[in-house]
Amino acid sequence: MIERPFVDTNILIYAHDRAEAKKQRIAKELVRKLWDRSQPPIISIQVLQEFYVNLRKFVNIEQISEIIEIYKEWTIIENTLATFEKAIEIQKKSKLSFWDSSILSAAVIGKANILYSEDFNHGQMIQGFRIINPFL
């Protein structure tokens, strides 16, 4: 089976956050490996928005814009009515926060089979894909 990874915001943030040296090293290595794939990883507009807002705490806006331009080469799932409705459906079934459900919704719509994140239980299967916390 071909891996179709969805990358959560925290992975991208740690790849650029020097304050978390160990997590930065792990996240940078994961992102590097994801770039080496023939098929790009999946992110969502929500991931890019959260990345932008959080990275502003330690990177200037011009640099963030340049970084985002690079990540725009990945497969990006748009915020649509379908992703919103799927997020509500997931939240009702899972009791997760709406924002976590929105991430899962985008991963489902993007046909991911792996979700890289530290915000869910490592190894858990949700909506047909496996959660991997690379920091464990």
PDB file of N, CA and C in Angstrom, residues 46-116:
ATOM      1  N   GLN A  46      -6.296  24.774   6.969  1.00  0.00           N
ATOM      2  CA  GLN A  46      -6.250  24.947   8.429  1.00  0.00           C
ATOM      3  C   GLN A  46      -4.826  24.783   8.945  1.00  0.00           C
ATOM      4  N   VAL A  47      -4.111  23.786   8.456  1.00  0.00           N
ATOM      5  CA  VAL A  47      -2.720  23.575   8.876  1.00  0.00           C
ATOM      6  C   VAL A  47      -1.877  24.795   8.518  1.00  0.00           C
ATOM      7  N   LEU A  48      -2.033  25.303   7.306  1.00  0.00           N
ATOM      8  CA  LEU A  48      -1.262  26.481   6.905  1.00  0.00           C
ATOM      9  C   LEU A  48      -1.627  27.707   7.744  1.00  0.00           C
ATOM     10  N   GLN A  49      -2.905  27.869   8.056  1.00  0.00           N
ATOM     11  CA  GLN A  49      -3.333  29.000   8.880  1.00  0.00           C
ATOM     12  C   GLN A  49      -2.744  28.905  10.289  1.00  0.00           C
ATOM     13  N   GLU A  50      -2.844  27.741  10.904  1.00  0.00           N
ATOM     14  CA  GLU A  50      -2.300  27.555  12.257  1.00  0.00           C
ATOM     15  C   GLU A  50      -0.779  27.729  12.246  1.00  0.00           C
ATOM     16  N   PHE A  51      -0.131  27.206  11.224  1.00  0.00           N
ATOM     17  CA  PHE A  51       1.316  27.335  11.072  1.00  0.00           C
ATOM     18  C   PHE A  51       1.699  28.809  11.011  1.00  0.00           C
ATOM     19  N   TYR A  52       1.023  29.568  10.181  1.00  0.00           N
ATOM     20  CA  TYR A  52       1.292  30.998  10.033  1.00  0.00           C
ATOM     21  C   TYR A  52       1.141  31.742  11.356  1.00  0.00           C
ATOM     22  N   VAL A  53       0.033  31.528  12.033  1.00  0.00           N
ATOM     23  CA  VAL A  53      -0.243  32.246  13.282  1.00  0.00           C
ATOM     24  C   VAL A  53       0.781  31.896  14.358  1.00  0.00           C
ATOM     25  N   ASN A  54       1.123  30.626  14.493  1.00  0.00           N
ATOM     26  CA  ASN A  54       2.045  30.204  15.546  1.00  0.00           C
ATOM     27  C   ASN A  54       3.500  30.529  15.233  1.00  0.00           C
ATOM     28  N   LEU A  55       3.872  30.471  13.978  1.00  0.00           N
ATOM     29  CA  LEU A  55       5.261  30.756  13.617  1.00  0.00           C
ATOM     30  C   LEU A  55       5.596  32.240  13.775  1.00  0.00           C
ATOM     31  N   ARG A  56       4.585  33.101  13.703  1.00  0.00           N
ATOM     32  CA  ARG A  56       4.808  34.543  13.872  1.00  0.00           C
ATOM     33  C   ARG A  56       5.420  34.876  15.229  1.00  0.00           C
ATOM     34  N   LYS A  57       5.319  33.955  16.188  1.00  0.00           N
ATOM     35  CA  LYS A  57       5.870  34.205  17.519  1.00  0.00           C
ATOM     36  C   LYS A  57       7.402  34.244  17.500  1.00  0.00           C
ATOM     37  N   PHE A  58       8.015  33.585  16.482  1.00  0.00           N
ATOM     38  CA  PHE A  58       9.477  33.547  16.474  1.00  0.00           C
ATOM     39  C   PHE A  58      10.111  33.671  15.088  1.00  0.00           C
ATOM     40  N   VAL A  59       9.303  33.938  14.064  1.00  0.00           N
ATOM     41  CA  VAL A  59       9.829  34.138  12.714  1.00  0.00           C
ATOM     42  C   VAL A  59       9.098  35.338  12.114  1.00  0.00           C
ATOM     43  N   ASN A  60       9.823  36.181  11.378  1.00  0.00           N
ATOM     44  CA  ASN A  60       9.150  37.353  10.807  1.00  0.00           C
ATOM     45  C   ASN A  60       8.246  36.961   9.638  1.00  0.00           C
ATOM     46  N   ILE A  61       7.301  37.830   9.339  1.00  0.00           N
ATOM     47  CA  ILE A  61       6.253  37.533   8.367  1.00  0.00           C
ATOM     48  C   ILE A  61       6.819  37.248   6.976  1.00  0.00           C
ATOM     49  N   GLU A  62       7.869  37.954   6.578  1.00  0.00           N
ATOM     50  CA  GLU A  62       8.452  37.716   5.262  1.00  0.00           C
ATOM     51  C   GLU A  62       9.003  36.290   5.154  1.00  0.00           C
ATOM     52  N   GLN A  63       9.692  35.845   6.201  1.00  0.00           N
ATOM     53  CA  GLN A  63      10.232  34.486   6.201  1.00  0.00           C
ATOM     54  C   GLN A  63       9.107  33.453   6.196  1.00  0.00           C
ATOM     55  N   ILE A  64       8.060  33.706   6.971  1.00  0.00           N
ATOM     56  CA  ILE A  64       6.930  32.775   7.000  1.00  0.00           C
ATOM     57  C   ILE A  64       6.313  32.666   5.616  1.00  0.00           C
ATOM     58  N   SER A  65       6.142  33.784   4.952  1.00  0.00           N
ATOM     59  CA  SER A  65       5.566  33.768   3.603  1.00  0.00           C
ATOM     60  C   SER A  65       6.408  32.922   2.657  1.00  0.00           C
ATOM     61  N   GLU A  66       7.728  33.028   2.760  1.00  0.00           N
ATOM     62  CA  GLU A  66       8.620  32.223   1.930  1.00  0.00           C
ATOM     63  C   GLU A  66       8.481  30.732   2.258  1.00  0.00           C
ATOM     64  N   ILE A  67       8.381  30.423   3.536  1.00  0.00           N
ATOM     65  CA  ILE A  67       8.231  29.024   3.954  1.00  0.00           C
ATOM     66  C   ILE A  67       6.909  28.463   3.445  1.00  0.00           C
ATOM     67  N   ILE A  68       5.845  29.236   3.576  1.00  0.00           N
ATOM     68  CA  ILE A  68       4.531  28.780   3.129  1.00  0.00           C
ATOM     69  C   ILE A  68       4.529  28.544   1.620  1.00  0.00           C
ATOM     70  N   GLU A  69       5.230  29.385   0.873  1.00  0.00           N
ATOM     71  CA  GLU A  69       5.323  29.170  -0.577  1.00  0.00           C
ATOM     72  C   GLU A  69       5.889  27.786  -0.884  1.00  0.00           C
ATOM     73  N   ILE A  70       6.838  27.353  -0.098  1.00  0.00           N
ATOM     74  CA  ILE A  70       7.443  26.029  -0.294  1.00  0.00           C
ATOM     75  C   ILE A  70       6.427  24.933   0.021  1.00  0.00           C
ATOM     76  N   TYR A  71       5.721  25.068   1.147  1.00  0.00           N
ATOM     77  CA  TYR A  71       4.733  24.039   1.530  1.00  0.00           C
ATOM     78  C   TYR A  71       3.536  24.004   0.583  1.00  0.00           C
ATOM     79  N   LYS A  72       3.324  25.044  -0.187  1.00  0.00           N
ATOM     80  CA  LYS A  72       2.214  25.043  -1.142  1.00  0.00           C
ATOM     81  C   LYS A  72       2.433  24.031  -2.266  1.00  0.00           C
ATOM     82  N   GLU A  73       3.622  23.451  -2.334  1.00  0.00           N
ATOM     83  CA  GLU A  73       3.879  22.394  -3.311  1.00  0.00           C
ATOM     84  C   GLU A  73       3.283  21.054  -2.869  1.00  0.00           C
ATOM     85  N   TRP A  74       2.898  20.936  -1.608  1.00  0.00           N
ATOM     86  CA  TRP A  74       2.257  19.723  -1.114  1.00  0.00           C
ATOM     87  C   TRP A  74       0.792  19.724  -1.548  1.00  0.00           C
ATOM     88  N   THR A  75       0.118  18.606  -1.375  1.00  0.00           N
ATOM     89  CA  THR A  75      -1.309  18.526  -1.670  1.00  0.00           C
ATOM     90  C   THR A  75      -2.053  19.266  -0.566  1.00  0.00           C
ATOM     91  N   ILE A  76      -2.850  20.259  -0.944  1.00  0.00           N
ATOM     92  CA  ILE A  76      -3.549  21.081   0.048  1.00  0.00           C
ATOM     93  C   ILE A  76      -5.046  20.852  -0.059  1.00  0.00           C
ATOM     94  N   ILE A  77      -5.646  20.514   1.060  1.00  0.00           N
ATOM     95  CA  ILE A  77      -7.087  20.320   1.135  1.00  0.00           C
ATOM     96  C   ILE A  77      -7.722  21.636   1.552  1.00  0.00           C
ATOM     97  N   GLU A  78      -8.624  22.107   0.717  1.00  0.00           N
ATOM     98  CA  GLU A  78      -9.300  23.386   0.962  1.00  0.00           C
ATOM     99  C   GLU A  78     -10.358  23.242   2.054  1.00  0.00           C
ATOM    100  N   ASN A  79     -10.650  24.342   2.731  1.00  0.00           N
ATOM    101  CA  ASN A  79     -11.789  24.390   3.651  1.00  0.00           C
ATOM    102  C   ASN A  79     -13.043  24.580   2.808  1.00  0.00           C
ATOM    103  N   THR A  80     -13.890  23.583   2.807  1.00  0.00           N
ATOM    104  CA  THR A  80     -15.129  23.640   2.033  1.00  0.00           C
ATOM    105  C   THR A  80     -16.285  23.234   2.927  1.00  0.00           C
ATOM    106  N   LEU A  81     -17.472  23.348   2.394  1.00  0.00           N
ATOM    107  CA  LEU A  81     -18.641  22.889   3.132  1.00  0.00           C
ATOM    108  C   LEU A  81     -18.525  21.390   3.425  1.00  0.00           C
ATOM    109  N   ALA A  82     -17.990  20.637   2.475  1.00  0.00           N
ATOM    110  CA  ALA A  82     -17.822  19.192   2.679  1.00  0.00           C
ATOM    111  C   ALA A  82     -16.855  18.888   3.824  1.00  0.00           C
ATOM    112  N   THR A  83     -15.740  19.626   3.914  1.00  0.00           N
ATOM    113  CA  THR A  83     -14.805  19.376   5.023  1.00  0.00           C
ATOM    114  C   THR A  83     -15.425  19.783   6.345  1.00  0.00           C
ATOM    115  N   PHE A  84     -16.199  20.858   6.338  1.00  0.00           N
ATOM    116  CA  PHE A  84     -16.892  21.309   7.545  1.00  0.00           C
ATOM    117  C   PHE A  84     -17.906  20.268   8.011  1.00  0.00           C
ATOM    118  N   GLU A  85     -18.725  19.783   7.082  1.00  0.00           N
ATOM    119  CA  GLU A  85     -19.731  18.782   7.443  1.00  0.00           C
ATOM    120  C   GLU A  85     -19.087  17.484   7.921  1.00  0.00           C
ATOM    121  N   LYS A  86     -18.006  17.075   7.284  1.00  0.00           N
ATOM    122  CA  LYS A  86     -17.298  15.855   7.700  1.00  0.00           C
ATOM    123  C   LYS A  86     -16.703  16.049   9.092  1.00  0.00           C
ATOM    124  N   ALA A  87     -16.197  17.246   9.380  1.00  0.00           N
ATOM    125  CA  ALA A  87     -15.649  17.529  10.716  1.00  0.00           C
ATOM    126  C   ALA A  87     -16.731  17.404  11.781  1.00  0.00           C
ATOM    127  N   ILE A  88     -17.908  17.901  11.502  1.00  0.00           N
ATOM    128  CA  ILE A  88     -19.016  17.783  12.458  1.00  0.00           C
ATOM    129  C   ILE A  88     -19.380  16.318  12.668  1.00  0.00           C
ATOM    130  N   GLU A  89     -19.444  15.559  11.589  1.00  0.00           N
ATOM    131  CA  GLU A  89     -19.743  14.123  11.680  1.00  0.00           C
ATOM    132  C   GLU A  89     -18.693  13.401  12.536  1.00  0.00           C
ATOM    133  N   ILE A  90     -17.421  13.703  12.285  1.00  0.00           N
ATOM    134  CA  ILE A  90     -16.337  13.071  13.056  1.00  0.00           C
ATOM    135  C   ILE A  90     -16.425  13.478  14.521  1.00  0.00           C
ATOM    136  N   GLN A  91     -16.690  14.739  14.778  1.00  0.00           N
ATOM    137  CA  GLN A  91     -16.775  15.204  16.163  1.00  0.00           C
ATOM    138  C   GLN A  91     -17.905  14.503  16.906  1.00  0.00           C
ATOM    139  N   LYS A  92     -19.043  14.342  16.284  1.00  0.00           N
ATOM    140  CA  LYS A  92     -20.177  13.663  16.920  1.00  0.00           C
ATOM    141  C   LYS A  92     -19.817  12.229  17.304  1.00  0.00           C
ATOM    142  N   LYS A  93     -19.094  11.546  16.420  1.00  0.00           N
ATOM    143  CA  LYS A  93     -18.733  10.144  16.654  1.00  0.00           C
ATOM    144  C   LYS A  93     -17.581   9.985  17.637  1.00  0.00           C
ATOM    145  N   SER A  94     -16.638  10.917  17.608  1.00  0.00           N
ATOM    146  CA  SER A  94     -15.390  10.726  18.349  1.00  0.00           C
ATOM    147  C   SER A  94     -15.285  11.515  19.643  1.00  0.00           C
ATOM    148  N   LYS A  95     -16.085  12.559  19.778  1.00  0.00           N
ATOM    149  CA  LYS A  95     -16.032  13.462  20.941  1.00  0.00           C
ATOM    150  C   LYS A  95     -14.725  14.261  21.006  1.00  0.00           C
ATOM    151  N   LEU A  96     -14.027  14.380  19.863  1.00  0.00           N
ATOM    152  CA  LEU A  96     -12.823  15.212  19.798  1.00  0.00           C
ATOM    153  C   LEU A  96     -13.239  16.674  19.664  1.00  0.00           C
ATOM    154  N   SER A  97     -12.278  17.576  19.813  1.00  0.00           N
ATOM    155  CA  SER A  97     -12.575  18.994  19.595  1.00  0.00           C
ATOM    156  C   SER A  97     -12.933  19.204  18.127  1.00  0.00           C
ATOM    157  N   PHE A  98     -13.607  20.299  17.862  1.00  0.00           N
ATOM    158  CA  PHE A  98     -13.959  20.596  16.474  1.00  0.00           C
ATOM    159  C   PHE A  98     -12.696  20.757  15.626  1.00  0.00           C
ATOM    160  N   TRP A  99     -11.664  21.411  16.167  1.00  0.00           N
ATOM    161  CA  TRP A  99     -10.446  21.673  15.388  1.00  0.00           C
ATOM    162  C   TRP A  99      -9.695  20.385  15.078  1.00  0.00           C
ATOM    163  N   ASP A 100      -9.628  19.466  16.035  1.00  0.00           N
ATOM    164  CA  ASP A 100      -9.016  18.161  15.759  1.00  0.00           C
ATOM    165  C   ASP A 100      -9.854  17.391  14.739  1.00  0.00           C
ATOM    166  N   SER A 101     -11.167  17.485  14.870  1.00  0.00           N
ATOM    167  CA  SER A 101     -12.056  16.834  13.910  1.00  0.00           C
ATOM    168  C   SER A 101     -11.894  17.428  12.511  1.00  0.00           C
ATOM    169  N   SER A 102     -11.601  18.715  12.433  1.00  0.00           N
ATOM    170  CA  SER A 102     -11.369  19.360  11.138  1.00  0.00           C
ATOM    171  C   SER A 102     -10.096  18.835  10.479  1.00  0.00           C
ATOM    172  N   ILE A 103      -9.071  18.608  11.285  1.00  0.00           N
ATOM    173  CA  ILE A 103      -7.830  18.006  10.765  1.00  0.00           C
ATOM    174  C   ILE A 103      -8.130  16.613  10.230  1.00  0.00           C
ATOM    175  N   LEU A 104      -8.863  15.833  11.014  1.00  0.00           N
ATOM    176  CA  LEU A 104      -9.209  14.480  10.577  1.00  0.00           C
ATOM    177  C   LEU A 104     -10.062  14.520   9.308  1.00  0.00           C
ATOM    178  N   SER A 105     -10.977  15.463   9.239  1.00  0.00           N
ATOM    179  CA  SER A 105     -11.826  15.609   8.060  1.00  0.00           C
ATOM    180  C   SER A 105     -10.979  15.856   6.808  1.00  0.00           C
ATOM    181  N   ALA A 106     -10.034  16.769   6.903  1.00  0.00           N
ATOM    182  CA  ALA A 106      -9.174  17.064   5.758  1.00  0.00           C
ATOM    183  C   ALA A 106      -8.341  15.840   5.369  1.00  0.00           C
ATOM    184  N   ALA A 107      -7.897  15.094   6.371  1.00  0.00           N
ATOM    185  CA  ALA A 107      -7.123  13.879   6.092  1.00  0.00           C
ATOM    186  C   ALA A 107      -7.990  12.843   5.370  1.00  0.00           C
ATOM    187  N   VAL A 108      -9.233  12.709   5.789  1.00  0.00           N
ATOM    188  CA  VAL A 108     -10.156  11.773   5.135  1.00  0.00           C
ATOM    189  C   VAL A 108     -10.405  12.215   3.691  1.00  0.00           C
ATOM    190  N   ILE A 109     -10.716  13.486   3.506  1.00  0.00           N
ATOM    191  CA  ILE A 109     -11.009  13.998   2.165  1.00  0.00           C
ATOM    192  C   ILE A 109      -9.789  13.893   1.262  1.00  0.00           C
ATOM    193  N   GLY A 110      -8.602  14.038   1.835  1.00  0.00           N
ATOM    194  CA  GLY A 110      -7.364  13.899   1.066  1.00  0.00           C
ATOM    195  C   GLY A 110      -6.959  12.459   0.826  1.00  0.00           C
ATOM    196  N   LYS A 111      -7.754  11.525   1.364  1.00  0.00           N
ATOM    197  CA  LYS A 111      -7.493  10.091   1.219  1.00  0.00           C
ATOM    198  C   LYS A 111      -6.158   9.674   1.837  1.00  0.00           C
ATOM    199  N   ALA A 112      -5.848  10.307   2.980  1.00  0.00           N
ATOM    200  CA  ALA A 112      -4.631   9.938   3.712  1.00  0.00           C
ATOM    201  C   ALA A 112      -4.827   8.566   4.352  1.00  0.00           C
ATOM    202  N   ASN A 113      -3.718   7.875   4.579  1.00  0.00           N
ATOM    203  CA  ASN A 113      -3.792   6.636   5.354  1.00  0.00           C
ATOM    204  C   ASN A 113      -2.863   6.681   6.570  1.00  0.00           C
ATOM    205  N   ILE A 114      -2.159   7.821   6.724  1.00  0.00           N
ATOM    206  CA  ILE A 114      -1.317   8.071   7.893  1.00  0.00           C
ATOM    207  C   ILE A 114      -1.511   9.524   8.287  1.00  0.00           C
ATOM    208  N   LEU A 115      -1.550   9.779   9.585  1.00  0.00           N
ATOM    209  CA  LEU A 115      -1.610  11.155  10.085  1.00  0.00           C
ATOM    210  C   LEU A 115      -0.450  11.341  11.045  1.00  0.00           C
ATOM    211  N   TYR A 116       0.481  12.217  10.686  1.00  0.00           N
ATOM    212  CA  TYR A 116       1.592  12.558  11.569  1.00  0.00           C
ATOM    213  C   TYR A 116       1.148  13.702  12.471  1.00  0.00           C
TER     214      TYR A 116
END
